[in-house]
Amino acid sequence: MTNGNSFDVAVIGGGHNGLTCACYLAKAGLKVVVLERRHIVGGAVCTQDDLIDGYKIDVGSSAHIMIHLTPVIQDLELEKFGLEYIDCDPFAFAPMPDGKGAIYFWRDVDKTCESIAKISPEDADRYKAFVNEWEKLNEGVFDAFLKPPTLTNLLRHMILKRNADPANMVRKLMTSYGSLVKETFKHEGLRAAMTWLAAQSGPPPTAAASGDFLGWHSMIHRSGVKRPRGGSGALTQAMAKCLEHHGGEVMLDAEVASIGVDGKRVTSIELANGEKIEAKRVVSNAHVHTTFFKLIGRGNLPNGLAERLDNVRVGNGFGMIVRCAVSELPDYSAAPSGGSPAECHRGLQLLCPSMQYLDNTYADYLKGRPSEKPGALAMTFSAVDDTLAPENKHTLFIWGQYYPYELASGENWDDIEDREADKLIDVVNDYAPNVKASLIDRFVQSPLDLERRIGLLRGNVMHVEMDFDQMFYFRPLPEMNAYKTPFENLYLTGASTHPGGGVFGASGHNTAKVVLKDVKKWFGQ
């Protein structure tokens, strides 16, 4: 026990979904504790000031998009606990590989179309029609995201009520986003930018039933890309304060060693230091494999469950990121700024010259080797937030995919991470030739570091692969898609569950509702 107390709910893992769930439960009057193994809350939504001296460096997600389409921030009144969001507009910038022009994606659709028209007039009209069509459908997607999934949810919310041509939309949903982008747009530069942004969810452009990874782009015009002032982790810091305000508790350096079970119930939680935690209900924000294989143990699982969990695909890595301190911002050949803040630096910088380029990168990944020419997504949020770096200095984060966790060469990521970081920096330097000379310091997160530091097994930032057969009703398994498990007082939340990864909060929101419903049943309400 902790301080002689037991809890109504113990949440394992202080990631943003775990904290979201904990805040809702505490706000409803339950006694809640969050157990976080690291020295800081946040999981994959965390910012540290001890990695590069003088700079605030994210160690997980950096761009916040989908959470702004949920009620989480408003429901928890996080602005009262210090959360302030900065709108990054334009939300994306795609320089053409020949240095002749660029596309700016603004929250305003008409303004975006004006930018596209300078590169491809016919695609400007196509883009506006694309946004209108997919925005209607994805309004329904969010209805499905903010509740436990059922087999009928998608048809009811996404297709039948939202579209005048449901058969055609089903066809588009069932196709690959690579095929869909070719069908929808004509200019290769626009195609490449849209494909690269869609690829951030994980599946390759050829994946079947991935059409909405492209269609989801329409909703960014509604949500925007935002950044908490002070770094990505300012969100989870505000959540921790919210939890404590409502009587909850956060325990840091509280690594869970095991979850004790007796039959169909969880009986206790034991920390690595030997301390016991008692709770009537337990919510695990840890990876689904970590929860059942490491904390509970295969031998304690119901018959057949271990085998079904083995078949939940984690995959062979996902991506890596280089966090740089720089003396000036990238001076893009397609949008010269002299290294000073400009419109191109506010959002996501999409550095992928063609669809074939991305296909080549993925082909290398399938062979178990890092690509010689990776796709890069650059982020320079110090251009909109002067709290991240010293005066006249900046941050440059470079995300790349696809990067295999397990290397066919037999090499170890500890030995090659600097070599691969150099390649990512080279890609950005190809578009902005001042980048290499501006480097001051860097912090590299390889797939192995992502696993060690923030519990992302095999470096998969989405926990498990985001293929259609592992989404919605099937995530992580049909019998656990509603956040419940075979143990009657154990629940799951986080990226392993519906609706998946990203800075979202929907899973935590949904799990809290399920727990509260069960609590009311327990008390006969």
Coordinates of C-alpha atoms in Angstrom, one line a residue:
M1 CA 0.0 0.0 0.0
T2 CA 1.0 3.6 -0.4
N3 CA 0.8 5.8 2.7
G4 CA -1.5 3.2 4.3
N5 CA -4.1 3.8 1.7
S6 CA -5.8 1.7 -1.1
F7 CA -7.3 3.1 -4.2
D8 CA -10.5 2.8 -6.2
V9 CA -8.4 2.8 -9.4
A10 CA -4.7 2.4 -10.1
V11 CA -3.5 3.4 -13.6
I12 CA -0.3 1.8 -14.8
G13 CA 1.7 4.2 -16.9
G14 CA 1.6 8.0 -17.0
G15 CA 1.2 8.5 -20.8
H16 CA -1.4 10.9 -22.0
N17 CA -4.1 8.3 -22.3
G18 CA -3.5 7.0 -18.8
L19 CA -3.6 10.5 -17.4
T20 CA -6.7 11.4 -19.4
C21 CA -8.5 8.3 -18.0
A22 CA -7.2 9.1 -14.5
C23 CA -8.4 12.7 -14.6
Y24 CA -11.9 11.8 -15.7
L25 CA -12.1 9.2 -12.9
A26 CA -10.8 11.5 -10.2
K27 CA -13.1 14.3 -11.4
A28 CA -16.0 11.8 -10.9
G29 CA -14.9 11.3 -7.3
L30 CA -12.9 8.1 -7.4
K31 CA -9.6 7.8 -5.5
V32 CA -7.0 7.3 -8.3
V33 CA -3.2 6.8 -8.4
V34 CA -1.1 6.8 -11.5
L35 CA 2.1 4.7 -11.4
E36 CA 4.8 6.0 -13.7
R37 CA 8.1 4.1 -14.0
R38 CA 10.1 7.1 -15.2
H39 CA 11.1 10.3 -13.3
I40 CA 8.6 12.3 -15.3
V41 CA 5.1 11.8 -16.5
G42 CA 4.1 11.8 -20.1
G43 CA 5.2 8.6 -21.7
A44 CA 5.4 9.4 -25.4
V45 CA 4.1 12.9 -24.8
C46 CA 7.0 14.3 -22.7
T47 CA 9.5 17.1 -22.9
Q48 CA 12.8 17.2 -21.0
D49 CA 15.3 20.0 -20.3
D50 CA 18.1 17.7 -19.4
L51 CA 19.0 16.2 -22.8
I52 CA 20.6 19.2 -24.5
D53 CA 21.6 22.0 -22.1
G54 CA 19.4 25.1 -22.5
Y55 CA 16.8 23.4 -24.8
K56 CA 13.5 21.8 -24.2
I57 CA 13.5 18.5 -26.1
D58 CA 10.5 16.3 -26.8
V59 CA 11.1 12.5 -26.3
G60 CA 8.0 11.4 -28.1
S61 CA 5.2 13.0 -30.2
S62 CA 5.7 16.6 -31.1
A63 CA 2.7 17.6 -33.2
H64 CA -0.7 17.7 -31.5
I65 CA -3.6 17.3 -34.0
M66 CA -6.4 14.8 -33.1
I67 CA -6.8 15.7 -29.5
H68 CA -8.3 19.0 -30.6
L69 CA -11.2 17.2 -32.2
T70 CA -12.1 15.5 -28.9
P71 CA -13.7 17.1 -25.7
V72 CA -10.7 16.1 -23.5
I73 CA -9.0 19.5 -23.2
Q74 CA -12.3 21.3 -22.5
D75 CA -13.8 18.6 -20.2
L76 CA -10.7 18.6 -18.0
E77 CA -10.3 22.4 -18.2
L78 CA -6.6 22.0 -18.8
E79 CA -6.0 25.7 -19.5
K80 CA -6.6 26.2 -15.8
F81 CA -3.5 24.0 -15.1
G82 CA -1.1 26.0 -17.3
L83 CA -1.8 24.5 -20.8
E84 CA -1.6 27.0 -23.6
Y85 CA -1.7 25.9 -27.3
I86 CA -0.1 27.6 -30.2
D87 CA -1.7 27.2 -33.6
C88 CA 0.9 26.3 -36.2
D89 CA -0.5 27.8 -39.4
P90 CA 0.3 26.9 -42.1
F91 CA 0.2 23.4 -40.7
A92 CA 2.4 21.9 -43.4
F93 CA 5.0 23.0 -46.0
A94 CA 6.1 20.9 -48.9
P95 CA 9.0 22.2 -50.9
M96 CA 9.3 20.9 -54.4
P97 CA 12.5 18.9 -54.9
D98 CA 13.8 21.1 -57.7
G99 CA 13.6 24.1 -55.4
K100 CA 11.1 25.8 -57.7
G101 CA 8.1 26.6 -55.5
A102 CA 6.4 25.0 -52.5
I103 CA 2.9 24.1 -51.3
Y104 CA 1.7 25.6 -48.1
F105 CA -1.2 23.8 -46.3
W106 CA -3.2 26.4 -44.3
R107 CA -6.1 25.7 -42.0
D108 CA -8.1 27.9 -44.5
V109 CA -8.9 25.6 -47.4
D110 CA -9.2 28.4 -49.9
K111 CA -5.8 29.7 -49.0
T112 CA -4.4 26.2 -49.4
C113 CA -6.0 25.9 -52.8
E114 CA -4.4 29.2 -53.8
S115 CA -1.0 27.8 -52.9
I116 CA -1.6 24.5 -54.8
A117 CA -2.8 26.5 -57.8
K118 CA 0.7 28.1 -58.2
I119 CA 2.1 24.6 -58.7
S120 CA -0.9 22.8 -60.3
P121 CA -4.0 24.8 -61.1
E122 CA -6.1 21.6 -61.8
D123 CA -5.2 20.1 -58.5
A124 CA -6.5 23.2 -56.6
D125 CA -10.0 22.4 -57.6
R126 CA -9.4 18.7 -56.9
Y127 CA -8.1 19.4 -53.5
K128 CA -11.2 21.5 -52.5
A129 CA -13.5 18.7 -53.6
F130 CA -11.4 16.1 -51.8
V131 CA -11.6 18.1 -48.5
N132 CA -15.4 18.5 -48.8
E133 CA -16.0 14.9 -49.5
W134 CA -13.7 13.4 -46.8
E135 CA -14.6 16.0 -44.1
K136 CA -18.2 14.7 -44.2
L137 CA -17.1 11.1 -43.8
N138 CA -14.6 11.8 -41.1
E139 CA -17.1 13.7 -39.0
G140 CA -18.7 10.3 -38.7
V141 CA -15.3 8.7 -38.0
F142 CA -15.0 10.8 -34.9
D143 CA -18.4 9.7 -33.7
A144 CA -17.0 6.1 -33.9
F145 CA -13.7 7.1 -32.3
L146 CA -15.3 8.5 -29.1
K147 CA -16.9 5.3 -28.0
P148 CA -16.0 1.6 -27.9
P149 CA -16.2 0.2 -31.4
T150 CA -18.8 -2.2 -32.6
L151 CA -19.1 -4.0 -36.0
T152 CA -21.9 -1.6 -37.0
N153 CA -20.3 1.6 -35.9
L154 CA -18.4 2.3 -39.1
L155 CA -21.3 1.8 -41.4
R156 CA -23.7 3.7 -39.2
H157 CA -21.5 6.7 -38.5
M158 CA -19.1 6.9 -41.5
I159 CA -21.0 5.8 -44.5
L160 CA -24.7 5.6 -44.4
K161 CA -25.4 8.9 -42.6
R162 CA -22.6 10.9 -44.1
N163 CA -22.4 10.4 -47.8
A164 CA -24.7 10.6 -50.8
D165 CA -22.7 7.9 -52.6
P166 CA -21.9 5.2 -49.9
A167 CA -20.8 2.5 -52.4
N168 CA -18.1 4.8 -53.9
M169 CA -16.9 5.8 -50.4
V170 CA -16.7 2.2 -49.3
R171 CA -14.5 1.6 -52.4
K172 CA -12.2 4.5 -51.5
L173 CA -11.9 3.4 -47.9
M174 CA -11.0 -0.2 -49.0
T175 CA -8.3 0.9 -51.4
S176 CA -4.8 1.8 -50.5
Y177 CA -4.0 5.5 -49.9
G178 CA -1.2 5.3 -52.5
S179 CA -3.7 4.3 -55.1
L180 CA -6.2 6.9 -53.9
V181 CA -3.7 9.8 -54.0
K182 CA -2.9 8.9 -57.6
E183 CA -6.6 8.7 -58.5
T184 CA -7.3 12.1 -56.8
F185 CA -4.4 14.3 -57.7
K186 CA -2.2 14.8 -60.7
H187 CA 1.0 16.7 -59.7
E188 CA 3.7 14.5 -58.4
G189 CA 4.8 17.1 -55.8
L190 CA 1.3 17.3 -54.3
R191 CA 1.0 13.5 -54.5
A192 CA 4.2 13.0 -52.6
A193 CA 3.3 15.5 -49.9
M194 CA -0.1 14.0 -49.3
T195 CA 1.3 10.4 -49.4
W196 CA 4.1 11.2 -46.9
L197 CA 1.6 12.9 -44.5
A198 CA -0.7 9.8 -44.7
A199 CA 2.2 7.5 -44.1
Q200 CA 2.7 8.9 -40.6
S201 CA 0.1 6.5 -39.3
G202 CA 2.3 3.5 -40.2
P203 CA 0.9 1.3 -43.0
P204 CA 2.7 1.7 -46.4
P205 CA 1.1 3.4 -49.4
T206 CA 0.2 0.0 -50.8
A207 CA -1.7 -1.2 -47.7
A208 CA -5.3 -2.3 -48.4
A209 CA -8.2 -0.6 -46.7
S210 CA -6.0 2.4 -45.8
G211 CA -7.9 5.1 -47.9
D212 CA -8.8 7.2 -44.9
F213 CA -5.2 7.7 -43.9
L214 CA -5.3 10.0 -46.9
G215 CA -8.8 11.2 -46.3
W216 CA -8.0 12.1 -42.7
H217 CA -6.0 15.1 -44.1
S218 CA -9.3 16.9 -44.5
M219 CA -9.8 17.1 -40.8
I220 CA -6.5 18.8 -40.1
H221 CA -8.1 21.9 -41.7
R222 CA -10.5 21.7 -38.7
S223 CA -8.1 20.8 -35.9
G224 CA -4.9 22.4 -37.2
V225 CA -1.5 21.3 -36.0
K226 CA -0.9 22.8 -32.5
R227 CA 1.9 22.9 -30.0
P228 CA 1.7 23.4 -26.2
R229 CA 3.8 26.3 -25.2
G230 CA 6.8 24.9 -23.5
G231 CA 6.9 21.6 -25.4
S232 CA 4.8 18.6 -26.1
G233 CA 5.0 17.5 -22.5
A234 CA 3.2 20.6 -21.3
L235 CA 0.0 18.7 -22.1
T236 CA 0.8 15.8 -19.7
Q237 CA 2.2 18.1 -17.1
A238 CA -1.2 20.0 -17.1
M239 CA -3.0 16.7 -16.8
A240 CA -0.9 15.7 -13.8
K241 CA -1.9 19.0 -12.1
C242 CA -5.5 18.4 -13.0
L243 CA -5.4 14.9 -11.5
E244 CA -3.9 16.2 -8.3
H245 CA -6.4 19.0 -8.1
H246 CA -9.2 16.4 -8.1
G247 CA -7.5 14.4 -5.4
G248 CA -5.6 12.0 -7.5
E249 CA -2.0 11.0 -7.0
V250 CA 1.0 10.5 -9.3
M251 CA 3.8 8.3 -8.2
L252 CA 7.1 8.8 -10.2
D253 CA 9.9 6.2 -10.3
A254 CA 7.2 3.7 -9.6
E255 CA 7.9 0.9 -12.0
V256 CA 5.4 -1.9 -11.9
A257 CA 7.0 -5.3 -11.6
S258 CA 4.0 -7.5 -11.6
I259 CA 0.2 -7.6 -11.5
G260 CA -1.1 -10.3 -9.2
V261 CA -4.2 -12.3 -10.4
D262 CA -6.4 -14.9 -8.7
G263 CA -8.8 -16.6 -11.1
K264 CA -10.6 -13.8 -13.0
R265 CA -9.5 -10.9 -10.8
V266 CA -6.5 -8.7 -10.3
T267 CA -5.6 -8.9 -6.7
S268 CA -2.6 -6.6 -6.3
I269 CA 0.2 -4.6 -8.0
E270 CA 3.8 -5.0 -6.9
L271 CA 6.4 -2.3 -7.7
A272 CA 10.0 -3.0 -8.6
N273 CA 11.0 -1.8 -5.1
G274 CA 8.8 -4.4 -3.5
E275 CA 6.0 -1.9 -2.5
K276 CA 2.4 -3.2 -2.9
I277 CA -0.4 -1.2 -4.3
E278 CA -4.0 -2.1 -3.6
A279 CA -6.8 -1.0 -5.9
K280 CA -10.3 -2.2 -6.7
R281 CA -9.7 -1.6 -10.4
V282 CA -6.6 -1.4 -12.5
V283 CA -6.2 0.4 -15.8
S284 CA -3.1 -0.5 -17.8
N285 CA -1.8 2.2 -20.1
A286 CA 1.2 0.0 -20.9
H287 CA 1.7 -1.9 -24.2
V288 CA -0.8 -4.8 -24.5
H289 CA 2.1 -7.3 -24.7
T290 CA 3.8 -5.7 -21.7
T291 CA 0.6 -5.9 -19.7
F292 CA -0.1 -9.5 -20.3
F293 CA 3.2 -11.1 -20.9
K294 CA 5.5 -9.2 -18.6
L295 CA 3.3 -7.9 -15.8
I296 CA 0.8 -10.8 -15.5
G297 CA 2.8 -13.6 -17.2
R298 CA 1.8 -16.1 -19.8
G299 CA 1.1 -18.8 -17.2
N300 CA -1.6 -16.7 -15.5
L301 CA -3.6 -16.1 -18.7
P302 CA -6.8 -17.9 -19.6
N303 CA -6.5 -20.7 -22.1
G304 CA -5.7 -19.6 -25.6
L305 CA -5.2 -15.9 -24.8
A306 CA -1.4 -16.0 -25.0
E307 CA -1.5 -17.4 -28.5
R308 CA -4.0 -14.8 -29.7
L309 CA -1.9 -12.0 -28.2
D310 CA 1.2 -13.5 -30.0
N311 CA -0.7 -12.9 -33.2
V312 CA -1.2 -9.2 -32.5
R313 CA 1.4 -7.7 -34.8
V314 CA 3.9 -5.2 -33.3
G315 CA 6.0 -5.2 -36.5
N316 CA 9.7 -4.6 -37.0
G317 CA 10.1 -1.0 -35.9
F318 CA 8.6 2.1 -37.3
G319 CA 10.8 5.2 -37.3
M320 CA 13.5 7.2 -35.6
I321 CA 14.1 10.9 -34.8
V322 CA 17.0 13.3 -34.5
R323 CA 16.4 16.2 -32.0
C324 CA 18.8 19.0 -32.9
A325 CA 19.9 22.2 -31.4
V326 CA 20.7 24.7 -34.2
S327 CA 22.0 28.2 -34.5
E328 CA 19.5 29.1 -37.2
L329 CA 16.4 27.6 -38.9
P330 CA 16.6 25.7 -42.2
D331 CA 17.0 28.1 -45.1
Y332 CA 14.9 26.3 -47.7
S333 CA 15.9 26.8 -51.3
A334 CA 12.2 26.8 -52.2
A335 CA 11.4 29.4 -49.6
P336 CA 14.5 31.4 -48.7
S337 CA 14.4 33.1 -45.3
G338 CA 18.1 33.5 -44.4
G339 CA 17.6 31.0 -41.5
S340 CA 15.1 33.3 -39.8
P341 CA 11.5 32.3 -38.8
A342 CA 9.1 32.2 -41.7
E343 CA 5.8 30.7 -42.7
C344 CA 7.6 27.5 -43.8
H345 CA 8.9 26.8 -40.3
R346 CA 5.6 26.9 -38.4
G347 CA 4.3 23.4 -39.1
L348 CA 5.3 20.1 -40.5
Q349 CA 7.9 20.2 -43.2
L350 CA 7.3 17.4 -45.7
L351 CA 10.5 16.4 -47.3
C352 CA 9.7 13.5 -49.7
P353 CA 10.2 14.3 -53.4
S354 CA 8.1 11.5 -54.9
M355 CA 5.9 8.5 -54.3
Q356 CA 8.6 6.3 -55.7
Y357 CA 11.1 7.7 -53.3
L358 CA 8.8 6.6 -50.4
D359 CA 8.3 3.2 -52.0
N360 CA 12.1 2.8 -52.2
T361 CA 12.4 3.7 -48.5
Y362 CA 9.8 1.1 -47.5
A363 CA 11.4 -1.5 -49.7
D364 CA 14.7 -1.1 -47.8
Y365 CA 12.7 -1.4 -44.5
L366 CA 11.2 -4.7 -45.7
K367 CA 14.8 -6.0 -46.3
G368 CA 15.7 -5.1 -42.7
R369 CA 18.0 -2.2 -43.5
P370 CA 17.7 1.6 -43.0
S371 CA 17.2 3.5 -46.2
E372 CA 20.1 5.3 -47.8
K373 CA 17.6 8.0 -48.8
P374 CA 15.0 8.2 -46.1
G375 CA 11.9 10.3 -46.1
A376 CA 12.1 13.1 -43.6
L377 CA 9.6 15.2 -41.7
A378 CA 11.2 18.3 -40.2
M379 CA 9.7 20.3 -37.3
T380 CA 11.0 23.6 -36.0
F381 CA 8.6 24.6 -33.3
S382 CA 11.0 27.1 -31.8
A383 CA 9.9 29.3 -34.7
V384 CA 6.5 29.8 -32.9
D385 CA 7.6 29.1 -29.3
D386 CA 10.6 31.1 -27.9
T387 CA 10.6 29.1 -24.7
L388 CA 12.2 26.0 -26.3
A389 CA 15.7 27.4 -27.1
P390 CA 18.1 30.1 -26.0
E391 CA 17.7 33.5 -27.6
N392 CA 18.6 33.4 -31.3
K393 CA 18.9 29.6 -31.2
H394 CA 16.4 27.0 -32.4
T395 CA 15.3 23.4 -32.2
L396 CA 15.1 21.1 -35.3
F397 CA 13.4 17.7 -34.9
I398 CA 13.8 15.3 -37.9
W399 CA 11.5 12.3 -38.0
G400 CA 12.2 9.5 -40.5
Q401 CA 10.6 6.2 -41.4
Y402 CA 10.7 3.4 -42.1
Y403 CA 13.4 2.1 -39.8
P404 CA 13.6 -1.6 -38.8
Y405 CA 14.1 -2.4 -35.2
E406 CA 15.7 -5.8 -36.0
L407 CA 18.5 -5.3 -38.6
A408 CA 19.2 -7.9 -41.3
S409 CA 22.9 -7.1 -41.1
G410 CA 23.0 -8.2 -37.4
E411 CA 24.2 -4.7 -36.4
N412 CA 23.0 -3.1 -33.2
W413 CA 21.3 0.3 -33.1
D414 CA 23.6 1.6 -30.4
D415 CA 26.4 1.2 -32.9
I416 CA 24.7 2.7 -36.0
E417 CA 22.3 5.4 -34.7
D418 CA 24.7 8.2 -35.3
R419 CA 25.4 7.0 -38.9
E420 CA 21.6 6.9 -39.6
A421 CA 21.1 10.3 -37.9
D422 CA 23.6 11.8 -40.3
K423 CA 21.6 10.5 -43.2
L424 CA 18.4 12.2 -41.9
I425 CA 20.3 15.5 -41.5
D426 CA 21.6 15.1 -45.0
V427 CA 18.1 14.9 -46.4
V428 CA 17.1 18.1 -44.8
N429 CA 20.3 19.7 -45.9
D430 CA 19.5 18.8 -49.5
Y431 CA 16.4 21.1 -49.2
A432 CA 18.1 23.7 -46.9
P433 CA 21.9 23.8 -47.5
N434 CA 22.6 25.7 -44.2
V435 CA 21.4 22.9 -41.9
K436 CA 24.6 20.9 -41.4
A437 CA 26.6 24.1 -40.6
S438 CA 24.0 25.2 -38.1
L439 CA 24.2 22.1 -35.9
I440 CA 25.1 22.7 -32.2
D441 CA 24.1 19.4 -30.6
R442 CA 21.7 16.5 -31.1
F443 CA 19.9 13.8 -29.3
V444 CA 19.1 10.6 -31.3
Q445 CA 16.1 8.4 -30.7
S446 CA 16.6 5.1 -32.6
P447 CA 13.9 2.4 -32.5
L448 CA 15.8 0.8 -29.7
D449 CA 15.8 4.0 -27.7
L450 CA 12.1 4.4 -28.2
E451 CA 11.7 0.9 -26.7
R452 CA 14.0 1.5 -23.7
R453 CA 13.1 5.0 -22.8
I454 CA 9.3 5.1 -23.3
G455 CA 8.2 1.4 -23.5
L456 CA 7.4 1.4 -27.2
L457 CA 8.1 -2.3 -28.0
R458 CA 10.3 -2.8 -31.1
G459 CA 10.2 1.0 -31.6
N460 CA 6.6 1.0 -32.8
V461 CA 5.2 4.4 -31.8
M462 CA 1.6 3.1 -32.5
H463 CA 2.2 0.1 -30.1
V464 CA 0.8 -2.4 -32.7
E465 CA 0.5 -2.0 -36.4
M466 CA -2.4 0.2 -37.7
D467 CA -3.5 -2.2 -40.4
F468 CA -7.3 -2.5 -41.0
D469 CA -7.4 -5.9 -39.4
Q470 CA -5.9 -4.4 -36.2
M471 CA -8.2 -1.4 -36.0
F472 CA -11.6 -0.5 -34.5
Y473 CA -13.4 -3.7 -33.5
F474 CA -10.2 -5.8 -33.8
R475 CA -7.9 -3.6 -31.7
P476 CA -6.1 -5.2 -29.9
L477 CA -8.4 -8.3 -30.0
P478 CA -12.2 -8.5 -30.5
E479 CA -12.7 -9.7 -27.0
M480 CA -10.9 -6.7 -25.6
N481 CA -12.0 -4.0 -28.0
A482 CA -14.2 -2.2 -25.5
Y483 CA -11.2 -1.7 -23.1
K484 CA -12.2 -4.6 -20.8
T485 CA -10.1 -7.8 -20.4
P486 CA -10.7 -11.4 -19.3
F487 CA -9.9 -10.2 -15.8
E488 CA -13.1 -8.5 -14.6
N489 CA -11.4 -5.6 -12.8
L490 CA -8.6 -5.0 -15.3
Y491 CA -8.9 -2.5 -18.2
L492 CA -6.7 -1.4 -21.1
T493 CA -6.2 2.1 -22.4
G494 CA -3.6 3.7 -24.7
A495 CA -2.3 3.2 -28.3
S496 CA -2.8 -0.6 -28.1
T497 CA -6.5 0.0 -28.0
H498 CA -9.1 1.7 -30.2
P499 CA -8.6 4.2 -31.9
G500 CA -4.8 3.7 -31.9
G501 CA -1.7 5.9 -31.6
G502 CA -1.1 9.6 -31.9
V503 CA -1.7 12.5 -29.4
F504 CA -5.4 11.8 -29.2
G505 CA -6.7 11.1 -25.7
A506 CA -9.8 9.3 -27.1
S507 CA -8.8 5.9 -25.7
G508 CA -8.3 7.4 -22.2
H509 CA -11.6 9.2 -22.5
N510 CA -13.4 6.1 -23.6
T511 CA -11.8 3.8 -21.0
A512 CA -12.9 6.2 -18.2
K513 CA -16.5 6.0 -19.4
V514 CA -16.4 2.2 -19.4
V515 CA -14.9 2.1 -15.8
L516 CA -17.4 4.6 -14.5
K517 CA -20.3 2.6 -16.0
D518 CA -19.0 -0.5 -14.2
V519 CA -18.6 1.5 -10.9
K520 CA -22.2 2.6 -11.1
K521 CA -23.3 -1.0 -11.7
W522 CA -21.2 -2.1 -8.7
F523 CA -23.1 0.4 -6.5
G524 CA -26.5 -0.4 -8.1
Q525 CA -26.9 3.0 -9.7

